GROMACS .gro file of C-alpha atoms in nm:
model
  142
    1MET     CA    1   9.798  12.501   9.980
    2ALA     CA    2   9.617  12.205   9.825
    3ASP     CA    3   9.339  12.011   9.993
    4GLU     CA    4   9.414  11.661  10.116
    5PHE     CA    5   9.377  11.401   9.842
    6ARG     CA    6   9.243  11.063   9.951
    7TYR     CA    7   9.185  10.759   9.733
    8GLN     CA    8   9.032  10.436   9.861
    9ARG     CA    9   8.918  10.115   9.697
   10PRO     CA   10   8.890   9.742   9.770
   11ALA     CA   11   9.236   9.583   9.769
   12ARG     CA   12   9.124   9.317   9.520
   13ARG     CA   13   8.991   9.396   9.175
   14PRO     CA   14   8.676   9.222   9.041
   15ALA     CA   15   8.895   8.993   8.827
   16GLY     CA   16   9.066   8.881   9.149
   17TYR     CA   17   8.730   8.782   9.294
   18GLY     CA   18   8.660   8.585   8.977
   19MET     CA   19   8.991   8.404   9.008
   20VAL     CA   20   8.908   8.309   9.368
   21GLY     CA   21   8.583   8.160   9.237
   22VAL     CA   22   8.772   7.966   8.970
   23GLY     CA   23   9.018   7.842   9.231
   24LEU     CA   24   8.737   7.726   9.461
   25ALA     CA   25   8.562   7.552   9.170
   26LEU     CA   26   8.889   7.380   9.083
   27LEU     CA   27   8.933   7.272   9.444
   28VAL     CA   28   8.581   7.126   9.454
   29ALA     CA   29   8.644   6.946   9.123
   30PHE     CA   30   8.969   6.801   9.259
   31ILE     CA   31   8.793   6.672   9.571
   32PHE     CA   32   8.462   6.540   9.438
   33VAL     CA   33   8.503   6.479   9.065
   34ILE     CA   34   8.864   6.377   9.009
   35ASP     CA   35   8.930   6.232   9.356
   36ALA     CA   36   9.277   6.390   9.339
   37HIS     CA   37   9.570   6.314   9.566
   38PRO     CA   38   9.551   6.504   9.900
   39LEU     CA   39   9.882   6.678   9.824
   40LEU     CA   40   9.737   6.833   9.506
   41ILE     CA   41   9.429   6.943   9.699
   42ALA     CA   42   9.646   7.099   9.975
   43VAL     CA   43   9.865   7.288   9.725
   44THR     CA   44   9.557   7.427   9.547
   45ALA     CA   45   9.400   7.530   9.879
   46LEU     CA   46   9.721   7.704   9.989
   47ALA     CA   47   9.739   7.893   9.659
   48ILE     CA   48   9.393   8.048   9.696
   49ALA     CA   49   9.397   8.098  10.075
   50PRO     CA   50   9.551   8.452  10.083
   51ALA     CA   51   9.307   8.587   9.824
   52LEU     CA   52   9.015   8.421  10.000
   53TYR     CA   53   9.130   8.572  10.332
   54ASP     CA   54   9.142   8.921  10.176
   55LEU     CA   55   8.798   8.869  10.023
   56ILE     CA   56   8.645   8.765  10.358
   57ARG     CA   57   8.816   9.047  10.550
   58GLY     CA   58   8.711   9.311  10.299
   59THR     CA   59   9.062   9.458  10.281
   60THR     CA   60   9.087   9.812  10.142
   61ALA     CA   61   9.376  10.003   9.990
   62THR     CA   62   9.420  10.376  10.047
   63LEU     CA   63   9.648  10.656   9.937
   64SER     CA   64   9.646  10.999  10.100
   65LEU     CA   65   9.849  11.300  10.002
   66ASP     CA   66   9.855  11.635  10.179
   67ASP     CA   67  10.098  11.926  10.198
   68THR     CA   68  10.336  11.747  10.435
   69ARG     CA   69  10.328  11.373  10.359
   70ILE     CA   70  10.218  11.086  10.139
   71ALA     CA   71  10.075  10.780  10.315
   72TRP     CA   72   9.934  10.448  10.197
   73THR     CA   73   9.779  10.134  10.340
   74THR     CA   74   9.695   9.803  10.181
   75GLY     CA   75   9.596   9.518  10.405
   76SER     CA   76   9.851   9.507  10.686
   77ARG     CA   77  10.116   9.704  10.493
   78ARG     CA   78  10.143  10.072  10.576
   79GLY     CA   79  10.384  10.344  10.479
   80GLU     CA   80  10.438  10.715  10.508
   81VAL     CA   81  10.698  10.953  10.368
   82PRO     CA   82  10.728  11.327  10.435
   83LEU     CA   83  10.718  11.526  10.110
   84SER     CA   84  11.043  11.699  10.213
   85GLN     CA   85  11.227  11.365  10.171
   86ILE     CA   86  11.101  11.299   9.816
   87ASP     CA   87  11.335  11.393   9.532
   88THR     CA   88  11.130  11.258   9.240
   89ALA     CA   89  10.819  11.049   9.181
   90ARG     CA   90  10.849  10.810   8.887
   91LEU     CA   91  10.503  10.719   8.757
   92ALA     CA   92  10.438  10.457   8.492
   93THR     CA   93  10.157  10.290   8.303
   94THR     CA   94  10.233   9.928   8.215
   95LEU     CA   95  10.117   9.737   7.907
   96ASP     CA   96   9.812   9.608   8.095
   97PHE     CA   97   9.721   9.972   8.179
   98SER     CA   98   9.793   9.929   8.551
   99GLN     CA   99   9.970  10.208   8.735
  100ARG     CA  100  10.311  10.192   8.905
  101ALA     CA  101  10.469  10.458   9.125
  102THR     CA  102  10.820  10.472   9.267
  103LEU     CA  103  10.932  10.745   9.504
  104ILE     CA  104  11.301  10.831   9.477
  105LEU     CA  105  11.406  10.982   9.805
  106LYS     CA  106  11.678  11.245   9.850
  107ASP     CA  107  11.911  10.984  10.003
  108GLY     CA  108  11.882  10.775   9.682
  109THR     CA  109  11.645  10.513   9.825
  110LYS     CA  110  11.373  10.389   9.589
  111LEU     CA  111  11.037  10.317   9.744
  112ARG     CA  112  10.768  10.149   9.535
  113LEU     CA  113  10.409  10.224   9.628
  114PRO     CA  114  10.172   9.925   9.626
  115PRO     CA  115   9.986   9.921   9.291
  116GLU     CA  116   9.652   9.846   9.453
  117SER     CA  117   9.664  10.177   9.643
  118LEU     CA  118   9.719  10.392   9.332
  119PRO     CA  119   9.437  10.587   9.165
  120PRO     CA  120   9.361  10.521   8.797
  121GLY     CA  121   9.476  10.741   8.511
  122ARG     CA  122   9.672  11.059   8.566
  123ILE     CA  123   9.517  11.164   8.895
  124LEU     CA  124   9.843  11.116   9.085
  125ASP     CA  125  10.026  11.335   8.830
  126ILE     CA  126   9.788  11.621   8.899
  127GLU     CA  127   9.819  11.580   9.276
  128CYS     CA  128  10.200  11.578   9.253
  129GLU     CA  129  10.193  11.899   9.050
  130LYS     CA  130   9.966  12.069   9.305
  131ARG     CA  131  10.222  11.995   9.578
  132GLY     CA  132  10.535  12.075   9.378
  133ILE     CA  133  10.665  11.716   9.371
  134ALA     CA  134  10.895  11.662   9.075
  135HIS     CA  135  10.762  11.367   8.877
  136ARG     CA  136  10.819  11.183   8.552
  137ARG     CA  137  10.557  10.977   8.366
  138SER     CA  138  10.653  10.678   8.152
  139LEU     CA  139  10.395  10.521   7.925
  140PHE     CA  140  10.399  10.148   7.867
  141SER     CA  141  10.704  10.060   8.071
  142PHE     CA  142  10.807   9.701   8.143
   0.00000   0.00000   0.00000
């Protein structure tokens, strides 16, 4: 019987915060320096609004795994699957070294876990092994 595994982090990475800053600087430049058309200003504001909302709210992403279920949250999205329904976990590292995880259920359904809720490296591999979840790791998948 393995202890409960819990991983939590901010839903946005530091690079995401930087991009929000760049977007806000661009918006200010459009308004005060370039005197851009209001439609261009509105489109730019709409593009950065979701990230700015997450930044202000302080959204977190979590993944928890115990002997009976796997559960995740990220912002308003939540999910939970009993371990008895999981056939295989397909884990992958992409070319930018981010992690991807897809749960293949016994009924054939594929369920992708949100990338922001996944721990770095091979931590999830170890936790799957502890709980007897069949898993397959792919390096540098597309």
